[in-house]
DNA sequence: CGGCATCCCATCCGATACTG
DNA sequence: CAGTATCGGATGGGATGCCG
């Protein structure tokens, strides 16, 4: 239907061109922080400084950029409440929540295999 | 048993400190290319230039850095054959393959939801 | 073929100051 | 509280040349 590529075209994404779906998505989420932010938004909506304080080393400037990017892609919503001072809540959209669920697999893998990784590093360190 | 942290400790990784497992793993794989390289190594071992040509825009310098990092963490092996000129093959370790399997979820999510993302971008573009 | 070394520019990002 | 704006240093990574 419409302009959606056929199934045959959809499978032919090797070699990875710049506009293949995986690369588009990775270009958004594959950085030091975004996956962590999506994970934090999983439980419930959170406020800006709440997110910032939950990730050690994440600056206000970078968090802003991350949230704007996630908003652009329809993964989170931004809601400002007219309190004094202003209160802003960020929440996952259904799309964002489905991505968060997928990324939970990565977090679980990390926790299950961190020891093996650290041992490999120690073995090649000296 | 031994020095493995208890289940109670293992769950207390919020706020995310710099040495939490998820951050250690993300610091290794969360960039523009690494996930793609792991995916390419899934089918079978591949040679250096084979990998480089399979990802449009991936330079030799960066691919080298990525492969060294994956080697350090015990995710890929590097095997040099004494041919002329030299032939080098990279392959996933069992650990690397289990990570690749996990990351397949992200690739599938990307292909399933790319249209929604592109539409969200278009909606906020102008 | 599969790198490493060097140069050099683009971008990222932290620090700081200011605002609704 | 939740940002925006600006500046400057650190960093990333492309281009190039050379080598086993």
Short mmCIF file of C-alpha atoms (C1' of nucleotides) in Angstrom, two decimals:
data_model
loop_
_atom_site.label_atom_id
_atom_site.label_comp_id
_atom_site.label_asym_id
_atom_site.label_seq_id
_atom_site.Cartn_x
_atom_site.Cartn_y
_atom_site.Cartn_z
CA UNK A 1 0.00 0.00 0.00
CA UNK A 2 1.04 3.53 -0.77
CA UNK A 3 4.76 4.26 -0.69
CA UNK A 4 5.84 1.55 1.72
CA UNK A 5 8.63 -0.55 0.18
CA UNK A 6 7.93 -4.16 -0.66
CA UNK A 7 9.09 -6.96 1.61
CA UNK A 8 11.76 -7.87 -0.91
CA UNK A 9 13.21 -4.36 -0.86
CA UNK A 10 12.95 -4.16 2.89
CA UNK A 11 15.32 -7.08 3.36
CA UNK A 12 18.04 -5.78 1.06
CA UNK A 13 19.79 -3.43 3.53
CA UNK A 14 23.32 -4.84 3.20
CA UNK A 15 25.70 -3.19 2.66
CA UNK A 16 24.35 -0.78 5.22
CA UNK A 17 23.55 2.45 3.46
CA UNK A 18 23.21 5.69 5.36
CA UNK A 19 19.42 5.59 5.24
CA UNK A 20 18.76 2.01 6.28
CA UNK A 21 16.37 1.80 9.23
CA UNK A 22 18.89 0.39 11.66
CA UNK A 23 21.31 3.23 10.99
CA UNK A 24 18.62 5.87 11.30
CA UNK A 25 17.60 4.49 14.67
CA UNK A 26 21.17 3.97 15.88
CA UNK A 27 22.07 7.52 14.90
CA UNK A 28 19.43 8.64 17.35
CA UNK A 29 19.91 6.31 20.31
CA UNK A 30 23.49 5.00 20.05
CA UNK A 31 25.31 7.39 22.33
CA UNK A 32 26.54 7.42 25.90
CA UNK A 33 23.22 8.46 27.44
CA UNK A 34 20.05 8.03 25.40
CA UNK A 35 19.47 4.38 26.23
CA UNK A 36 19.79 5.20 29.93
CA UNK A 37 17.29 8.04 29.67
CA UNK A 38 14.77 5.82 27.90
CA UNK A 39 15.21 3.27 30.67
CA UNK A 40 14.58 5.86 33.37
CA UNK A 41 11.40 7.02 31.66
CA UNK A 42 10.09 3.48 31.69
CA UNK A 43 8.68 3.43 35.18
CA UNK A 44 6.76 6.68 35.02
CA UNK A 45 7.02 10.22 33.67
CA UNK A 46 9.93 12.15 35.12
CA UNK A 47 10.98 15.74 35.48
CA UNK A 48 14.03 17.26 33.87
CA UNK A 49 16.26 17.55 36.92
CA UNK A 50 15.07 14.19 38.15
CA UNK A 51 16.49 12.63 35.00
CA UNK A 52 19.68 14.65 35.18
CA UNK A 53 20.42 13.61 38.75
CA UNK A 54 19.73 9.98 37.96
CA UNK A 55 22.63 9.67 35.56
CA UNK A 56 26.01 10.56 36.96
CA UNK A 57 27.95 12.78 34.58
CA UNK A 58 25.02 13.76 32.37
CA UNK A 59 25.04 17.52 31.93
CA UNK A 60 22.03 19.73 31.52
CA UNK A 61 23.01 20.76 28.01
CA UNK A 62 23.38 17.22 26.75
CA UNK A 63 20.20 16.02 28.45
CA UNK A 64 18.31 18.81 26.71
CA UNK A 65 19.70 17.74 23.34
CA UNK A 66 18.82 14.12 23.98
CA UNK A 67 15.26 14.91 24.99
CA UNK A 68 14.75 17.19 21.98
CA UNK A 69 15.94 14.41 19.72
CA UNK A 70 13.67 11.83 21.28
CA UNK A 71 10.80 14.27 20.97
CA UNK A 72 11.56 14.81 17.29
CA UNK A 73 11.29 11.10 16.65
CA UNK A 74 8.03 10.70 18.55
CA UNK A 75 9.58 8.66 21.35
CA UNK A 76 8.91 10.99 24.27
CA UNK A 77 6.45 13.77 25.03
CA UNK A 78 7.21 16.99 26.83
CA UNK A 79 4.54 18.50 29.06
CA UNK A 80 4.98 21.86 30.79
CA UNK A 81 2.77 22.70 33.76
CA UNK A 82 2.18 26.42 34.44
CA UNK A 83 3.36 26.29 38.04
CA UNK A 84 5.83 28.73 39.57
CA UNK A 85 8.49 27.86 38.82
CA UNK A 86 7.54 25.87 35.78
CA UNK A 87 7.34 22.08 36.01
CA UNK A 88 8.15 19.95 32.98
CA UNK A 89 7.46 16.27 32.66
CA UNK A 90 8.87 13.90 30.10
CA UNK A 91 7.08 10.65 29.31
CA UNK A 92 7.45 7.81 26.85
CA UNK A 93 5.02 7.57 23.97
CA UNK A 94 3.76 4.08 23.11
CA UNK A 95 6.43 4.01 20.40
CA UNK A 96 9.11 5.03 22.88
CA UNK A 97 7.93 2.46 25.37
CA UNK A 98 8.16 -0.31 22.80
CA UNK A 99 11.74 0.75 22.09
CA UNK A 100 12.50 0.82 25.81
CA UNK A 101 11.22 -2.73 26.11
CA UNK A 102 13.54 -3.80 23.33
CA UNK A 103 16.47 -2.04 24.96
CA UNK A 104 15.77 -3.81 28.22
CA UNK A 105 17.30 -6.81 26.51
CA UNK A 106 20.58 -4.92 26.21
CA UNK A 107 20.49 -3.92 29.86
CA UNK A 108 19.82 -7.47 30.95
CA UNK A 109 22.62 -8.73 28.74
CA UNK A 110 24.97 -6.17 30.24
CA UNK A 111 24.18 -7.17 33.80
CA UNK A 112 24.46 -10.87 32.97
CA UNK A 113 27.78 -10.57 31.16
CA UNK A 114 29.63 -7.67 32.75
CA UNK A 115 31.91 -10.02 34.66
CA UNK A 116 33.02 -11.78 31.49
CA UNK A 117 33.78 -8.43 29.86
CA UNK A 118 35.74 -7.09 32.79
CA UNK A 119 37.75 -10.29 32.95
CA UNK A 120 38.53 -10.06 29.23
CA UNK A 121 39.73 -6.49 29.77
CA UNK A 122 41.89 -7.49 32.71
CA UNK A 123 43.39 -10.35 30.70
CA UNK A 124 44.48 -7.98 27.89
CA UNK A 125 45.20 -5.00 30.08
CA UNK A 126 48.89 -5.40 31.10
CA UNK B 1 29.40 -17.63 45.25
CA UNK B 2 32.82 -16.05 45.26
CA UNK B 3 33.00 -12.34 44.47
CA UNK B 4 29.80 -12.03 42.48
CA UNK B 5 27.55 -9.38 44.01
CA UNK B 6 24.32 -10.43 45.63
CA UNK B 7 21.03 -10.10 43.81
CA UNK B 8 20.10 -7.21 46.09
CA UNK B 9 23.26 -5.29 45.16
CA UNK B 10 22.88 -6.13 41.49
CA UNK B 11 19.52 -4.37 41.33
CA UNK B 12 20.66 -1.13 42.94
CA UNK B 13 22.13 0.55 39.86
CA UNK B 14 20.05 3.73 39.90
CA UNK B 15 21.14 6.46 39.76
CA UNK B 16 23.38 5.20 37.00
CA UNK B 17 26.97 5.48 38.20
CA UNK B 18 29.84 5.45 35.75
CA UNK B 19 30.70 1.84 36.51
CA UNK B 20 27.27 0.26 36.32
CA UNK B 21 27.19 -2.68 33.90
CA UNK B 22 24.84 -1.04 31.44
CA UNK B 23 27.06 2.01 31.13
CA UNK B 24 30.20 -0.07 30.73
CA UNK B 25 28.60 -2.03 27.90
CA UNK B 26 27.04 1.04 26.28
CA UNK B 27 30.35 2.87 26.37
CA UNK B 28 31.69 0.08 24.19
CA UNK B 29 28.87 -0.54 21.73
CA UNK B 30 26.79 2.64 21.68
CA UNK B 31 28.25 4.43 18.70
CA UNK B 32 27.40 4.90 15.05
CA UNK B 33 28.98 1.63 13.87
CA UNK B 34 29.67 -1.08 16.43
CA UNK B 35 26.20 -2.60 16.44
CA UNK B 36 26.34 -2.84 12.65
CA UNK B 37 29.72 -4.58 12.73
CA UNK B 38 28.50 -7.10 15.28
CA UNK B 39 25.52 -7.79 13.04
CA UNK B 40 27.74 -8.37 10.01
CA UNK B 41 29.91 -10.82 11.93
CA UNK B 42 26.85 -12.83 12.83
CA UNK B 43 26.64 -14.90 9.67
CA UNK B 44 30.25 -15.99 9.48
CA UNK B 45 33.79 -14.70 10.04
CA UNK B 46 34.67 -11.78 7.81
CA UNK B 47 37.78 -10.05 6.58
CA UNK B 48 38.71 -6.48 7.34
CA UNK B 49 37.95 -4.90 4.00
CA UNK B 50 34.85 -7.01 3.66
CA UNK B 51 33.49 -5.38 6.79
CA UNK B 52 34.58 -1.94 5.72
CA UNK B 53 32.88 -2.17 2.36
CA UNK B 54 29.68 -3.47 3.92
CA UNK B 55 29.02 -0.28 5.86
CA UNK B 56 28.83 2.85 3.77
CA UNK B 57 30.84 5.64 5.34
CA UNK B 58 32.83 3.51 7.75
CA UNK B 59 36.50 4.47 7.47
CA UNK B 60 39.45 2.19 7.95
CA UNK B 61 40.68 4.06 10.98
CA UNK B 62 37.38 3.85 12.81
CA UNK B 63 36.80 0.20 11.89
CA UNK B 64 40.20 -0.62 13.33
CA UNK B 65 39.34 1.15 16.58
CA UNK B 66 36.01 -0.65 16.81
CA UNK B 67 37.52 -4.07 16.21
CA UNK B 68 40.27 -3.45 18.77
CA UNK B 69 37.67 -2.48 21.33
CA UNK B 70 35.55 -5.53 20.67
CA UNK B 71 38.66 -7.68 20.93
CA UNK B 72 39.55 -6.10 24.27
CA UNK B 73 36.17 -7.04 25.67
CA UNK B 74 36.31 -10.61 24.42
CA UNK B 75 33.54 -10.13 21.87
CA UNK B 76 35.48 -10.86 18.68
CA UNK B 77 38.64 -12.74 17.78
CA UNK B 78 41.24 -11.64 15.27
CA UNK B 79 43.03 -14.31 13.25
CA UNK B 80 45.85 -13.45 10.85
CA UNK B 81 46.78 -15.95 8.15
CA UNK B 82 50.36 -15.79 6.87
CA UNK B 83 49.40 -15.44 3.23
CA UNK B 84 50.88 -12.85 0.88
CA UNK B 85 49.49 -10.36 1.37
CA UNK B 86 48.28 -11.10 4.85
CA UNK B 87 44.68 -12.22 5.37
CA UNK B 88 42.89 -11.29 8.59
CA UNK B 89 39.62 -12.74 9.75
CA UNK B 90 37.36 -11.42 12.47
CA UNK B 91 34.84 -13.68 14.16
CA UNK B 92 32.41 -13.45 17.03
CA UNK B 93 33.22 -15.25 20.25
CA UNK B 94 30.33 -17.04 21.98
CA UNK B 95 30.03 -13.96 24.20
CA UNK B 96 29.96 -11.68 21.18
CA UNK B 97 27.40 -13.85 19.47
CA UNK B 98 25.09 -13.72 22.47
CA UNK B 99 25.32 -9.92 22.36
CA UNK B 100 24.64 -9.92 18.64
CA UNK B 101 21.52 -11.98 19.26
CA UNK B 102 20.35 -9.42 21.80
CA UNK B 103 21.04 -6.56 19.42
CA UNK B 104 19.02 -8.26 16.71
CA UNK B 105 16.04 -7.10 18.72
CA UNK B 106 17.07 -3.50 18.13
CA UNK B 107 17.49 -4.08 14.40
CA UNK B 108 14.07 -5.71 14.18
CA UNK B 109 12.54 -2.86 16.13
CA UNK B 110 14.17 -0.35 13.79
CA UNK B 111 12.83 -2.04 10.67
CA UNK B 112 9.37 -2.39 12.17
CA UNK B 113 9.12 1.22 13.34
CA UNK B 114 11.19 3.27 10.94
CA UNK B 115 8.09 4.59 9.21
CA UNK B 116 6.64 5.90 12.46
CA UNK B 117 9.90 7.66 13.25
CA UNK B 118 10.23 9.24 9.83
CA UNK B 119 6.66 10.45 10.01
CA UNK B 120 7.27 11.98 13.43
CA UNK B 121 10.29 13.80 12.00
CA UNK B 122 8.34 15.05 9.04
CA UNK B 123 5.54 16.26 11.29
CA UNK B 124 7.93 18.40 13.38
CA UNK B 125 10.23 19.35 10.54
CA UNK B 126 8.68 22.54 9.08
"C1'" DC C 1 45.65 -6.72 2.44
"C1'" DG C 2 45.45 -4.79 6.73
"C1'" DG C 3 46.99 -1.98 9.12
"C1'" DC C 4 49.80 2.35 11.86
"C1'" DA C 5 51.37 7.38 12.15
"C1'" DT C 6 50.57 12.05 11.33
"C1'" DC C 7 48.22 16.15 10.41
"C1'" DC C 8 44.30 18.85 10.76
"C1'" DC C 9 39.68 20.34 10.82
"C1'" DA C 10 34.74 19.60 12.51
"C1'" DT C 11 31.92 18.59 16.28
"C1'" DC C 12 31.05 17.86 20.81
"C1'" DC C 13 30.69 19.16 25.25
"C1'" DG C 14 31.64 21.43 29.81
"C1'" DA C 15 31.59 25.87 31.98
"C1'" DT C 16 29.43 30.02 32.54
"C1'" DA C 17 26.08 33.61 32.31
"C1'" DC C 18 21.41 34.87 31.74
"C1'" DT C 19 16.02 34.21 31.45
"C1'" DG C 20 10.74 33.16 31.63
"C1'" DC D 1 12.82 24.77 37.62
"C1'" DA D 2 13.96 24.28 33.13
"C1'" DG D 3 15.82 25.88 30.04
"C1'" DT D 4 18.75 29.21 26.01
"C1'" DA D 5 23.15 31.43 24.40
"C1'" DT D 6 27.89 31.72 23.93
"C1'" DC D 7 32.69 30.58 24.21
"C1'" DG D 8 36.78 27.75 24.26
"C1'" DG D 9 39.20 23.38 25.02
"C1'" DA D 10 39.04 18.55 24.25
"C1'" DT D 11 37.95 14.95 21.25
"C1'" DG D 12 36.70 12.39 17.06
"C1'" DG D 13 37.53 11.18 12.86
"C1'" DG D 14 38.76 12.12 7.69
"C1'" DA D 15 42.74 12.39 4.50
"C1'" DT D 16 47.08 11.02 3.41
"C1'" DG D 17 51.38 8.56 3.32
"C1'" DC D 18 54.03 4.58 4.56
"C1'" DC D 19 54.89 -0.33 5.81
"C1'" DG D 20 55.07 -5.74 6.75
#
